[in-house]
Amino acid sequence: MNDTAVQLRAAFAPSESAMPPSLWAATAPPGPRLQRLAGRRRTEVAVIGAGYTGLSTALHLANAGIDCAVIDRHEPGWGASGRNGGQVLPGLRLQRVELRRIFGSDVGDRTYKTVEAAADFLFALVERHGIECDLVRGGSIRLAHTERGMALLRENHAALLSEGVASRLLDAEAVKREVGSCVYVGGRLDPRSGTLHPLKYARGLASTVLGAGAAIYRDSPATALRRDGDHWRVSTADGEILASWVVVATNGYTDRLWPRLAQTMLPINSFQIATAPMTEAQRAAILPGGACFSDTRRLILYAQRTRDHRLVLGGRASFTLADRAADYEVLLRVLSGLFPQLRDTPIEYRWVGRVALTRDRLPHLHSPAPGLLIAVGFNGKGVAMTTLMGKVLADHIRAPAEPPGYPVTEIRPYPFHALRQPVLHLAMSYQTLMDRLGR
Ligand SMILES: Cc1cc2nc3c(=O)[nH]c(=O)nc-3n(C[C@H](O)[C@H](O)[C@H](O)COP(=O)(O)OP(=O)(O)OC[C@H]3O[C@@H](n4cnc5c(N)ncnc54)[C@H](O)[C@@H]3O)c2cc1C
């Protein structure tokens, strides 16, 4: 590792985590002790953003013997990776037929095959590196809130069966047994999925990255990114990195670092609440088999049961980026509607994180200049996919003559992105209404 030009500020040894409060922040062991970048450092690959995407990229690069350094504005897992619902799900928001329509049949099929393996990929990585993150393979249940939702689930089920996946359809009675809620028409169980503790996973991944020989710097926001001769210059407040390659992995927390990139995504707030540990009777009734769930509403609801038997329920409650008490009220009402058994159970934690939506509902891989790769837009379904995307990015850097394992697209901003707040507010009200009407 070429570290000679690095002048680390020896006095900087943060003892306090900058993580916003959440169940995950309260129950994860501290992350590795990291320093801020100070002075100039040369490396082969500079990675901006220490969520799962950036960390997995760094891990796969380091394992391939490629020198790399990761920087984060805050600390590893500070973004969505340390705050999410912990559902490890294969695939994307779009089905095979839609991928074929967008990318053509060959690339669509290849992409589908790649992304459907994302959960398996994460399970194998966690096992290989012995990352302690409460990973359980309890399956995931997609719940239909209407007959129309159920028809879609039946279609998905048939497609999965034809691929050899042991998908299972559940009627309302089976949902009551396996989920503990009476409000759904039915569901579909995918046994390939599981759950984890998101922040333990992010911090475990960060320690594994360090163990593999890569560097991570915290409290080091990239403030400028520019090409200088045959290398890239990434500036931070107190330092800079010179690198042959740069990977931008900032997802819902993307700023103005690269022109027009932030305008390709709608960052929205997704809220979560965590109950106190459930009683024996509640445990017997609610997700007794350890599955997680999400539903077919436009404004999707999702939940997992944690290792200490809390129910963590999340939902997209707001397109504004503020963290307001009223938004949690929505979730509290939903919780007692879904699970009247939990009406008197205290809520011990509540928190919010930013999901990055894209127009086509797909994650985007961009390569807008030589040596620059950008992977963003995981549309709230990125725990497994970001982990896999890290390998895709590292593989491409290792063998740039080969096409990347995920389609590269142009940076295409949303039209009228600047007007997004009022427009999204209207869209949100419309979607809430449609959900209420069961459409
Ligand atoms: C509330 C919530 C619930 C979710 N639930 C699930 C779920 O159950 N299952 C699932 O599959 N997906 C879920 N997701 C989505 C999933 O969490 C994300 O897709 C994934 O974590 C994104 O990882 P990432 O590494 O790309 O980005 P992030 O984890 O968001 O990391 C981006 C990082 O970039 C850093 N950064 C930004 N700008 C700069 C800069 N200029 N310089 C340096 N650093 C910078 C930030 O500090 C941040 O740490 C959820 C998301 C949220 C918000």
CSV table of C-alpha atoms and ligand atoms in Angstrom, one decimal:
chain,number,residue,atom,x,y,z
A,1,MET,CA,0.0,0.0,0.0
A,2,ASN,CA,1.4,3.4,-0.9
A,3,ASP,CA,0.9,5.3,2.3
A,4,THR,CA,4.0,7.5,2.3
A,5,ALA,CA,2.2,10.7,1.4
A,6,VAL,CA,-0.4,10.3,4.0
A,7,GLN,CA,-0.2,12.5,7.0
A,8,LEU,CA,-2.8,11.2,9.4
A,9,ARG,CA,-3.9,13.5,12.1
A,10,ALA,CA,-2.8,11.4,15.0
A,11,ALA,CA,-4.8,13.3,17.6
A,12,PHE,CA,-8.1,12.5,15.8
A,13,ALA,CA,-9.4,9.3,17.3
A,14,PRO,CA,-13.2,9.6,17.6
A,15,SER,CA,-14.7,7.9,20.5
A,16,GLU,CA,-18.3,8.8,19.8
A,17,SER,CA,-20.4,7.5,16.9
A,18,ALA,CA,-22.1,10.1,14.7
A,19,MET,CA,-24.9,7.6,14.0
A,20,PRO,CA,-28.4,9.0,14.5
A,21,PRO,CA,-30.3,7.2,17.2
A,22,SER,CA,-32.1,4.0,16.2
A,23,LEU,CA,-32.6,0.4,17.4
A,24,TRP,CA,-29.7,-0.6,15.3
A,25,ALA,CA,-27.4,2.2,16.7
A,26,ALA,CA,-28.3,1.2,20.2
A,27,THR,CA,-27.6,-2.5,19.7
A,28,ALA,CA,-24.6,-2.7,17.4
A,29,PRO,CA,-21.1,-3.0,18.8
A,30,PRO,CA,-18.9,0.0,17.9
A,31,GLY,CA,-17.4,0.1,14.5
A,32,PRO,CA,-13.6,0.0,13.9
A,33,ARG,CA,-11.7,3.1,15.0
A,34,LEU,CA,-11.0,5.2,12.0
A,35,GLN,CA,-9.3,8.4,11.2
A,36,ARG,CA,-10.1,11.4,9.1
A,37,LEU,CA,-8.2,11.8,5.8
A,38,ALA,CA,-5.5,14.5,6.2
A,39,GLY,CA,-2.8,15.2,3.6
A,40,ARG,CA,-2.4,13.6,0.2
A,41,ARG,CA,-2.7,9.9,-0.4
A,42,ARG,CA,-2.2,7.9,-3.6
A,43,THR,CA,-4.2,4.8,-4.3
A,44,GLU,CA,-5.4,2.8,-7.2
A,45,VAL,CA,-9.1,3.2,-6.4
A,46,ALA,CA,-10.8,5.9,-4.3
A,47,VAL,CA,-14.3,4.9,-3.2
A,48,ILE,CA,-16.7,7.7,-2.1
A,49,GLY,CA,-19.3,6.5,0.4
A,50,ALA,CA,-18.9,3.8,3.0
A,51,GLY,CA,-22.3,2.1,2.8
A,52,TYR,CA,-22.6,-1.5,1.6
A,53,THR,CA,-21.9,-0.5,-2.0
A,54,GLY,CA,-18.6,1.2,-1.2
A,55,LEU,CA,-17.5,-1.3,1.4
A,56,SER,CA,-18.3,-4.3,-0.8
A,57,THR,CA,-16.4,-2.7,-3.7
A,58,ALA,CA,-13.4,-2.1,-1.4
A,59,LEU,CA,-13.5,-5.7,-0.1
A,60,HIS,CA,-13.6,-7.2,-3.5
A,61,LEU,CA,-10.8,-4.9,-4.7
A,62,ALA,CA,-8.6,-5.6,-1.7
A,63,ASN,CA,-9.2,-9.3,-2.0
A,64,ALA,CA,-8.0,-9.0,-5.6
A,65,GLY,CA,-4.8,-7.3,-4.4
A,66,ILE,CA,-5.9,-3.8,-5.6
A,67,ASP,CA,-5.0,-0.9,-3.4
A,68,CYS,CA,-8.0,1.2,-2.4
A,69,ALA,CA,-9.2,3.8,0.0
A,70,VAL,CA,-12.8,4.5,1.1
A,71,ILE,CA,-14.0,7.9,2.4
A,72,ASP,CA,-17.3,8.8,4.1
A,73,ARG,CA,-18.8,12.1,5.1
A,74,HIS,CA,-19.6,10.5,8.4
A,75,GLU,CA,-18.7,6.9,9.2
A,76,PRO,CA,-19.4,3.4,7.7
A,77,GLY,CA,-23.1,2.6,7.8
A,78,TRP,CA,-24.2,6.1,8.5
A,79,GLY,CA,-26.5,6.2,5.5
A,80,ALA,CA,-29.2,3.8,4.5
A,81,SER,CA,-26.9,0.8,5.2
A,82,GLY,CA,-27.0,1.4,8.9
A,83,ARG,CA,-30.7,2.3,9.2
A,84,ASN,CA,-32.7,0.0,6.9
A,85,GLY,CA,-35.2,-2.8,7.5
A,86,GLY,CA,-32.6,-5.5,7.3
A,87,GLN,CA,-34.4,-7.6,4.7
A,88,VAL,CA,-32.0,-9.6,2.5
A,89,LEU,CA,-34.0,-10.0,-0.7
A,90,PRO,CA,-33.0,-11.4,-4.1
A,91,GLY,CA,-33.8,-9.4,-7.3
A,92,LEU,CA,-34.9,-5.9,-8.2
A,93,ARG,CA,-38.2,-4.1,-8.2
A,94,LEU,CA,-38.7,-5.1,-11.8
A,95,GLN,CA,-39.4,-8.6,-13.1
A,96,ARG,CA,-37.6,-10.5,-15.8
A,97,VAL,CA,-40.1,-9.5,-18.5
A,98,GLU,CA,-39.6,-5.8,-17.7
A,99,LEU,CA,-35.8,-6.2,-17.8
A,100,ARG,CA,-36.0,-7.8,-21.2
A,101,ARG,CA,-38.1,-4.9,-22.4
A,102,ILE,CA,-35.7,-2.3,-21.2
A,103,PHE,CA,-32.3,-4.0,-22.0
A,104,GLY,CA,-33.3,-6.5,-24.8
A,105,SER,CA,-33.6,-10.2,-24.2
A,106,ASP,CA,-30.0,-11.2,-23.9
A,107,VAL,CA,-28.8,-8.4,-21.5
A,108,GLY,CA,-32.2,-8.5,-19.7
A,109,ASP,CA,-31.9,-12.3,-19.1
A,110,ARG,CA,-28.3,-12.0,-18.0
A,111,THR,CA,-29.1,-9.1,-15.6
A,112,TYR,CA,-32.1,-11.0,-14.2
A,113,LYS,CA,-29.9,-14.0,-13.5
A,114,THR,CA,-27.3,-11.9,-11.8
A,115,VAL,CA,-29.7,-10.0,-9.6
A,116,GLU,CA,-31.7,-13.0,-8.6
A,117,ALA,CA,-28.5,-14.4,-7.0
A,118,ALA,CA,-28.0,-11.3,-4.8
A,119,ALA,CA,-29.3,-12.8,-1.6
A,120,ASP,CA,-27.3,-16.0,-2.0
A,121,PHE,CA,-24.3,-13.9,-2.7
A,122,LEU,CA,-24.7,-11.9,0.6
A,123,PHE,CA,-25.3,-15.1,2.6
A,124,ALA,CA,-22.1,-16.6,1.2
A,125,LEU,CA,-20.0,-13.5,1.8
A,126,VAL,CA,-21.2,-13.2,5.4
A,127,GLU,CA,-20.4,-16.8,6.1
A,128,ARG,CA,-17.0,-16.7,4.3
A,129,HIS,CA,-15.8,-13.7,6.4
A,130,GLY,CA,-17.6,-14.7,9.6
A,131,ILE,CA,-19.4,-11.3,9.9
A,132,GLU,CA,-21.6,-11.3,13.0
A,133,CYS,CA,-24.8,-9.6,12.0
A,134,ASP,CA,-27.7,-11.8,13.2
A,135,LEU,CA,-28.2,-13.1,9.7
A,136,VAL,CA,-31.2,-15.6,9.5
A,137,ARG,CA,-32.6,-17.2,6.4
A,138,GLY,CA,-36.3,-17.2,7.5
A,139,GLY,CA,-37.7,-16.3,4.0
A,140,SER,CA,-39.7,-13.2,3.0
A,141,ILE,CA,-43.5,-13.0,2.6
A,142,ARG,CA,-45.0,-10.5,0.1
A,143,LEU,CA,-48.5,-9.8,1.3
A,144,ALA,CA,-51.4,-8.8,-0.9
A,145,HIS,CA,-53.6,-6.0,0.4
A,146,THR,CA,-56.2,-6.5,-2.4
A,147,GLU,CA,-57.3,-9.3,-4.8
A,148,ARG,CA,-55.5,-7.4,-7.6
A,149,GLY,CA,-52.2,-7.5,-5.5
A,150,MET,CA,-52.8,-11.3,-5.1
A,151,ALA,CA,-53.2,-11.8,-8.8
A,152,LEU,CA,-49.7,-10.2,-9.3
A,153,LEU,CA,-48.3,-12.4,-6.6
A,154,ARG,CA,-49.7,-15.5,-8.4
A,155,GLU,CA,-48.0,-14.3,-11.5
A,156,ASN,CA,-44.6,-13.9,-9.7
A,157,HIS,CA,-45.1,-17.2,-8.0
A,158,ALA,CA,-45.6,-19.0,-11.4
A,159,ALA,CA,-42.5,-17.3,-12.8
A,160,LEU,CA,-40.4,-18.3,-9.8
A,161,LEU,CA,-41.6,-21.9,-9.9
A,162,SER,CA,-40.6,-22.1,-13.5
A,163,GLU,CA,-37.1,-20.9,-12.5
A,164,GLY,CA,-36.9,-23.7,-9.9
A,165,VAL,CA,-37.5,-21.4,-6.9
A,166,ALA,CA,-39.5,-23.1,-4.1
A,167,SER,CA,-41.9,-20.1,-3.9
A,168,ARG,CA,-45.1,-20.8,-1.9
A,169,LEU,CA,-48.5,-19.2,-2.1
A,170,LEU,CA,-50.3,-18.4,1.1
A,171,ASP,CA,-54.1,-17.9,1.6
A,172,ALA,CA,-55.5,-15.6,4.2
A,173,GLU,CA,-55.5,-18.3,6.8
A,174,ALA,CA,-51.9,-19.2,6.1
A,175,VAL,CA,-50.9,-15.5,6.3
A,176,LYS,CA,-52.7,-15.3,9.7
A,177,ARG,CA,-50.6,-18.3,10.9
A,178,GLU,CA,-47.2,-17.2,9.5
A,179,VAL,CA,-47.5,-13.4,9.9
A,180,GLY,CA,-50.1,-12.9,12.7
A,181,SER,CA,-52.2,-10.4,10.8
A,182,CYS,CA,-55.8,-10.7,9.5
A,183,VAL,CA,-55.9,-7.8,7.1
A,184,TYR,CA,-54.3,-9.4,4.1
A,185,VAL,CA,-55.9,-11.4,1.2
A,186,GLY,CA,-53.0,-13.7,0.9
A,187,GLY,CA,-49.2,-13.8,0.2
A,188,ARG,CA,-46.2,-15.4,-1.4
A,189,LEU,CA,-43.2,-16.8,0.5
A,190,ASP,CA,-39.8,-16.7,-1.0
A,191,PRO,CA,-37.5,-19.0,0.9
A,192,ARG,CA,-34.3,-17.5,-0.5
A,193,SER,CA,-34.6,-14.3,1.6
A,194,GLY,CA,-33.6,-13.5,5.2
A,195,THR,CA,-33.0,-10.8,7.7
A,196,LEU,CA,-30.0,-9.2,9.4
A,197,HIS,CA,-29.0,-6.4,11.7
A,198,PRO,CA,-28.1,-3.7,9.2
A,199,LEU,CA,-25.6,-1.7,11.2
A,200,LYS,CA,-23.8,-4.8,12.5
A,201,TYR,CA,-23.5,-5.9,8.9
A,202,ALA,CA,-22.1,-2.5,7.8
A,203,ARG,CA,-19.6,-2.3,10.6
A,204,GLY,CA,-18.7,-6.0,10.2
A,205,LEU,CA,-18.1,-5.3,6.6
A,206,ALA,CA,-15.9,-2.3,7.4
A,207,SER,CA,-13.8,-4.4,9.8
A,208,THR,CA,-13.4,-7.0,7.1
A,209,VAL,CA,-12.4,-4.4,4.5
A,210,LEU,CA,-9.7,-3.1,6.9
A,211,GLY,CA,-8.6,-6.7,7.5
A,212,ALA,CA,-8.2,-7.2,3.8
A,213,GLY,CA,-5.8,-4.3,3.6
A,214,ALA,CA,-7.9,-1.4,2.3
A,215,ALA,CA,-8.2,2.0,4.1
A,216,ILE,CA,-11.3,3.7,5.3
A,217,TYR,CA,-11.5,7.3,6.4
A,218,ARG,CA,-14.4,8.8,8.4
A,219,ASP,CA,-15.6,12.4,8.6
A,220,SER,CA,-14.0,13.0,5.2
A,221,PRO,CA,-16.6,14.3,2.8
A,222,ALA,CA,-15.5,14.5,-0.8
A,223,THR,CA,-15.9,18.1,-1.8
A,224,ALA,CA,-14.6,18.0,-5.3
A,225,LEU,CA,-13.8,15.4,-7.9
A,226,ARG,CA,-11.8,16.2,-11.0
A,227,ARG,CA,-9.7,14.6,-13.7
A,228,ASP,CA,-6.1,15.7,-13.6
A,229,GLY,CA,-3.9,14.2,-16.4
A,230,ASP,CA,-4.1,10.4,-16.1
A,231,HIS,CA,-5.6,10.3,-12.7
A,232,TRP,CA,-8.5,11.6,-10.5
A,233,ARG,CA,-8.2,14.0,-7.7
A,234,VAL,CA,-10.7,13.6,-4.9
A,235,SER,CA,-10.6,16.6,-2.5
A,236,THR,CA,-11.8,16.5,1.1
A,237,ALA,CA,-11.7,19.3,3.7
A,238,ASP,CA,-8.2,18.3,5.0
A,239,GLY,CA,-6.8,16.1,2.3
A,240,GLU,CA,-7.0,14.7,-1.1
A,241,ILE,CA,-6.7,11.3,-2.8
A,242,LEU,CA,-5.1,10.7,-6.2
A,243,ALA,CA,-6.4,7.6,-7.9
A,244,SER,CA,-6.6,5.9,-11.2
A,245,TRP,CA,-10.2,5.0,-10.6
A,246,VAL,CA,-13.0,6.5,-8.6
A,247,VAL,CA,-16.2,4.8,-7.4
A,248,VAL,CA,-19.1,7.0,-6.3
A,249,ALA,CA,-21.4,5.1,-3.9
A,250,THR,CA,-23.5,7.7,-2.2
A,251,ASN,CA,-27.1,6.6,-3.1
A,252,GLY,CA,-29.8,8.6,-1.3
A,253,TYR,CA,-27.3,10.9,0.2
A,254,THR,CA,-25.8,12.0,-3.1
A,255,ASP,CA,-24.8,15.7,-3.2
A,256,ARG,CA,-23.5,17.9,-5.9
A,257,LEU,CA,-20.2,16.1,-6.3
A,258,TRP,CA,-20.9,15.0,-9.9
A,259,PRO,CA,-23.0,17.1,-12.2
A,260,ARG,CA,-26.6,16.1,-12.6
A,261,LEU,CA,-26.2,12.9,-10.6
A,262,ALA,CA,-28.4,14.0,-7.7
A,263,GLN,CA,-31.2,14.9,-10.2
A,264,THR,CA,-31.4,11.2,-11.4
A,265,MET,CA,-32.9,10.2,-8.0
A,266,LEU,CA,-35.8,11.2,-5.8
A,267,PRO,CA,-34.5,10.9,-2.2
A,268,ILE,CA,-37.5,10.0,0.1
A,269,ASN,CA,-37.8,9.3,3.7
A,270,SER,CA,-38.7,5.9,4.9
A,271,PHE,CA,-39.7,5.7,8.6
A,272,GLN,CA,-39.3,2.8,11.0
A,273,ILE,CA,-40.5,2.0,14.5
A,274,ALA,CA,-39.4,-0.8,16.8
A,275,THR,CA,-41.5,-2.2,19.6
A,276,ALA,CA,-40.3,-3.4,23.0
A,277,PRO,CA,-39.4,-7.2,23.0
A,278,MET,CA,-42.7,-9.1,22.5
A,279,THR,CA,-44.3,-11.3,25.1
A,280,GLU,CA,-44.3,-15.1,24.7
A,281,ALA,CA,-47.9,-14.9,23.4
A,282,GLN,CA,-47.1,-12.2,20.9
A,283,ARG,CA,-44.0,-14.1,19.7
A,284,ALA,CA,-46.2,-17.2,19.1
A,285,ALA,CA,-48.6,-15.2,17.0
A,286,ILE,CA,-46.4,-12.7,15.1
A,287,LEU,CA,-43.9,-13.9,12.5
A,288,PRO,CA,-43.3,-17.1,14.5
A,289,GLY,CA,-41.2,-18.7,11.7
A,290,GLY,CA,-38.8,-15.8,11.5
A,291,ALA,CA,-39.9,-14.6,8.0
A,292,CYS,CA,-39.9,-10.9,7.2
A,293,PHE,CA,-42.6,-9.2,5.1
A,294,SER,CA,-43.5,-6.4,2.8
A,295,ASP,CA,-46.9,-5.7,1.1
A,296,THR,CA,-48.3,-4.8,-2.3
A,297,ARG,CA,-49.4,-1.2,-1.3
A,298,ARG,CA,-47.9,1.6,-3.4
A,299,LEU,CA,-46.6,3.1,-0.2
A,300,ILE,CA,-45.1,-0.2,0.8
A,301,LEU,CA,-45.0,-1.5,4.4
A,302,TYR,CA,-42.3,-3.8,5.6
A,303,ALA,CA,-41.3,-5.5,8.8
A,304,GLN,CA,-38.9,-7.9,10.4
A,305,ARG,CA,-38.7,-9.6,13.8
A,306,THR,CA,-35.3,-9.0,15.4
A,307,ARG,CA,-33.2,-11.5,17.3
A,308,ASP,CA,-34.5,-10.0,20.6
A,309,HIS,CA,-38.1,-10.4,19.4
A,310,ARG,CA,-39.0,-6.9,18.6
A,311,LEU,CA,-41.2,-6.0,15.7
A,312,VAL,CA,-39.6,-3.4,13.4
A,313,LEU,CA,-42.1,-1.9,11.1
A,314,GLY,CA,-41.2,0.5,8.3
A,315,GLY,CA,-43.0,2.4,5.6
A,316,ARG,CA,-42.5,5.2,3.2
A,317,ALA,CA,-44.4,7.9,5.0
A,318,SER,CA,-43.1,11.1,3.5
A,319,PHE,CA,-41.5,12.6,0.4
A,320,THR,CA,-40.3,15.6,2.4
A,321,LEU,CA,-36.9,15.1,3.9
A,322,ALA,CA,-37.8,16.3,7.4
A,323,ASP,CA,-38.1,13.9,10.3
A,324,ARG,CA,-41.5,14.9,11.8
A,325,ALA,CA,-43.5,13.4,14.6
A,326,ALA,CA,-46.6,13.2,12.4
A,327,ASP,CA,-44.9,10.8,10.1
A,328,TYR,CA,-44.5,8.3,12.9
A,329,GLU,CA,-48.1,8.6,13.9
A,330,VAL,CA,-49.0,7.1,10.5
A,331,LEU,CA,-46.9,4.1,11.3
A,332,LEU,CA,-48.3,3.7,14.8
A,333,ARG,CA,-51.8,3.7,13.4
A,334,VAL,CA,-50.8,1.1,10.8
A,335,LEU,CA,-49.2,-1.1,13.4
A,336,SER,CA,-52.3,-1.4,15.5
A,337,GLY,CA,-54.4,-2.0,12.4
A,338,LEU,CA,-52.1,-4.8,11.3
A,339,PHE,CA,-51.4,-6.3,14.7
A,340,PRO,CA,-54.1,-5.4,17.3
A,341,GLN,CA,-52.1,-7.7,19.7
A,342,LEU,CA,-49.4,-5.0,19.8
A,343,ARG,CA,-51.7,-2.1,20.6
A,344,ASP,CA,-50.4,-1.7,24.2
A,345,THR,CA,-46.8,-2.7,23.5
A,346,PRO,CA,-44.4,0.3,23.9
A,347,ILE,CA,-42.6,1.7,20.9
A,348,GLU,CA,-38.9,2.0,22.0
A,349,TYR,CA,-37.2,3.4,18.9
A,350,ARG,CA,-38.1,5.4,15.9
A,351,TRP,CA,-35.8,6.6,13.1
A,352,VAL,CA,-35.7,7.5,9.5
A,353,GLY,CA,-33.4,6.9,6.5
A,354,ARG,CA,-33.3,8.0,2.8
A,355,VAL,CA,-34.3,5.8,0.0
A,356,ALA,CA,-33.2,6.7,-3.6
A,357,LEU,CA,-35.9,6.2,-6.2
A,358,THR,CA,-35.1,6.2,-9.9
A,359,ARG,CA,-37.5,6.8,-12.8
A,360,ASP,CA,-37.2,3.2,-14.1
A,361,ARG,CA,-37.1,1.7,-10.6
A,362,LEU,CA,-33.7,0.2,-11.3
A,363,PRO,CA,-30.4,0.7,-9.7
A,364,HIS,CA,-28.1,2.7,-12.1
A,365,LEU,CA,-24.5,2.0,-13.0
A,366,HIS,CA,-22.9,5.0,-14.8
A,367,SER,CA,-19.5,5.5,-16.3
A,368,PRO,CA,-19.6,9.1,-17.3
A,369,ALA,CA,-15.8,9.5,-17.7
A,370,PRO,CA,-12.8,7.2,-18.0
A,371,GLY,CA,-12.0,5.6,-14.7
A,372,LEU,CA,-15.2,6.9,-13.0
A,373,LEU,CA,-17.9,4.5,-11.9
A,374,ILE,CA,-21.1,5.5,-10.1
A,375,ALA,CA,-23.6,3.0,-8.6
A,376,VAL,CA,-26.7,4.5,-7.1
A,377,GLY,CA,-30.6,4.3,-7.1
A,378,PHE,CA,-31.3,1.0,-5.2
A,379,ASN,CA,-35.0,2.0,-4.8
A,380,GLY,CA,-35.3,0.7,-1.2
A,381,LYS,CA,-34.2,-2.8,-2.1
A,382,GLY,CA,-30.5,-2.7,-1.8
A,383,VAL,CA,-29.2,-4.7,1.1
A,384,ALA,CA,-28.3,-7.7,-1.0
A,385,MET,CA,-28.1,-5.9,-4.4
A,386,THR,CA,-25.5,-3.3,-3.1
A,387,THR,CA,-23.3,-6.1,-1.8
A,388,LEU,CA,-23.4,-7.8,-5.2
A,389,MET,CA,-22.9,-4.5,-7.0
A,390,GLY,CA,-19.6,-4.0,-5.1
A,391,LYS,CA,-18.4,-7.2,-6.8
A,392,VAL,CA,-19.6,-6.0,-10.2
A,393,LEU,CA,-17.7,-2.7,-9.7
A,394,ALA,CA,-14.5,-4.4,-8.5
A,395,ASP,CA,-14.6,-7.0,-11.3
A,396,HIS,CA,-14.9,-4.3,-13.9
A,397,ILE,CA,-11.9,-2.4,-12.4
A,398,ARG,CA,-9.9,-5.6,-12.3
A,399,ALA,CA,-10.7,-6.4,-16.0
A,400,PRO,CA,-11.9,-3.1,-17.7
A,401,ALA,CA,-11.8,-4.7,-21.1
A,402,GLU,CA,-14.8,-6.9,-20.1
A,403,PRO,CA,-18.2,-5.3,-20.0
A,404,PRO,CA,-19.5,-4.8,-16.5
A,405,GLY,CA,-21.8,-7.5,-15.0
A,406,TYR,CA,-24.7,-5.0,-14.8
A,407,PRO,CA,-25.8,-2.7,-17.7
A,408,VAL,CA,-24.2,0.8,-17.8
A,409,THR,CA,-26.6,3.6,-18.5
A,410,GLU,CA,-26.4,7.4,-19.2
A,411,ILE,CA,-27.0,9.9,-16.4
A,412,ARG,CA,-30.5,11.0,-17.1
A,413,PRO,CA,-32.0,13.6,-14.7
A,414,TYR,CA,-35.6,13.6,-13.8
A,415,PRO,CA,-37.3,16.5,-15.6
A,416,PHE,CA,-38.3,19.4,-13.3
A,417,HIS,CA,-36.3,17.8,-10.4
A,418,ALA,CA,-36.1,21.1,-8.7
A,419,LEU,CA,-39.9,21.2,-8.3
A,420,ARG,CA,-39.9,17.7,-6.7
A,421,GLN,CA,-41.2,18.7,-3.3
A,422,PRO,CA,-44.7,20.0,-4.2
A,423,VAL,CA,-45.1,17.5,-7.0
A,424,LEU,CA,-44.1,14.6,-4.8
A,425,HIS,CA,-46.4,15.7,-2.1
A,426,LEU,CA,-49.3,15.6,-4.5
A,427,ALA,CA,-48.1,12.2,-5.8
A,428,MET,CA,-47.9,10.9,-2.3
A,429,SER,CA,-51.5,12.0,-1.5
A,430,TYR,CA,-52.7,10.3,-4.7
A,431,GLN,CA,-50.9,7.1,-3.8
A,432,THR,CA,-52.3,7.1,-0.3
A,433,LEU,CA,-55.8,7.6,-1.7
A,434,MET,CA,-55.3,4.7,-4.2
A,435,ASP,CA,-54.1,2.4,-1.4
A,436,ARG,CA,-57.2,3.3,0.6
A,437,LEU,CA,-59.4,2.6,-2.3
A,438,GLY,CA,-57.6,-0.7,-2.8
A,439,ARG,CA,-56.4,0.1,-6.3
B,1,LIG,C1,-35.4,3.1,6.1
B,1,LIG,C2,-34.9,2.2,5.0
B,1,LIG,C3,-35.2,0.9,5.0
B,1,LIG,C4,-34.7,0.0,4.0
B,1,LIG,N1,-35.0,-1.3,4.1
B,1,LIG,C5,-34.4,-2.2,3.2
B,1,LIG,C6,-34.6,-3.6,3.4
B,1,LIG,O1,-35.2,-4.0,4.3
B,1,LIG,N2,-34.1,-4.4,2.4
B,1,LIG,C7,-33.4,-3.9,1.4
B,1,LIG,O2,-32.9,-4.7,0.5
B,1,LIG,N3,-33.1,-2.6,1.2
B,1,LIG,C8,-33.6,-1.7,2.2
B,1,LIG,N4,-33.4,-0.4,2.1
B,1,LIG,C9,-32.4,0.1,1.0
B,1,LIG,C10,-30.9,-0.2,1.4
B,1,LIG,O3,-30.7,0.2,2.7
B,1,LIG,C11,-30.0,0.7,0.5
B,1,LIG,O4,-30.3,0.4,-0.9
B,1,LIG,C12,-28.6,0.5,0.7
B,1,LIG,O5,-28.2,0.5,2.1
B,1,LIG,C13,-27.8,1.5,0.0
B,1,LIG,O6,-26.4,1.4,0.3
B,1,LIG,P1,-25.4,2.4,-0.3
B,1,LIG,O7,-24.0,1.9,0.1
B,1,LIG,O8,-25.5,2.4,-1.8
B,1,LIG,O9,-25.7,3.8,0.2
B,1,LIG,P2,-25.8,4.3,1.7
B,1,LIG,O10,-25.7,3.2,2.7
B,1,LIG,O11,-26.9,5.3,1.8
B,1,LIG,O12,-24.4,5.0,1.9
B,1,LIG,C14,-24.0,6.2,1.2
B,1,LIG,C15,-22.9,6.9,2.0
B,1,LIG,O13,-22.3,7.9,1.2
B,1,LIG,C16,-21.9,8.9,2.1
B,1,LIG,N5,-21.7,10.2,1.4
B,1,LIG,C17,-22.6,10.9,0.7
B,1,LIG,N6,-22.0,11.9,0.1
B,1,LIG,C18,-20.7,11.9,0.4
B,1,LIG,C19,-19.5,12.7,0.0
B,1,LIG,N7,-19.6,13.8,-0.7
B,1,LIG,N8,-18.3,12.3,0.5
B,1,LIG,C20,-18.2,11.2,1.3
B,1,LIG,N9,-19.2,10.4,1.6
B,1,LIG,C21,-20.5,10.7,1.2
B,1,LIG,C22,-22.9,9.0,3.2
B,1,LIG,O14,-22.4,9.5,4.4
B,1,LIG,C23,-23.3,7.5,3.3
B,1,LIG,O15,-22.6,6.9,4.4
B,1,LIG,C24,-33.9,0.5,3.0
B,1,LIG,C25,-33.5,1.9,3.0
B,1,LIG,C26,-34.0,2.7,4.0
B,1,LIG,C27,-33.5,4.1,4.0
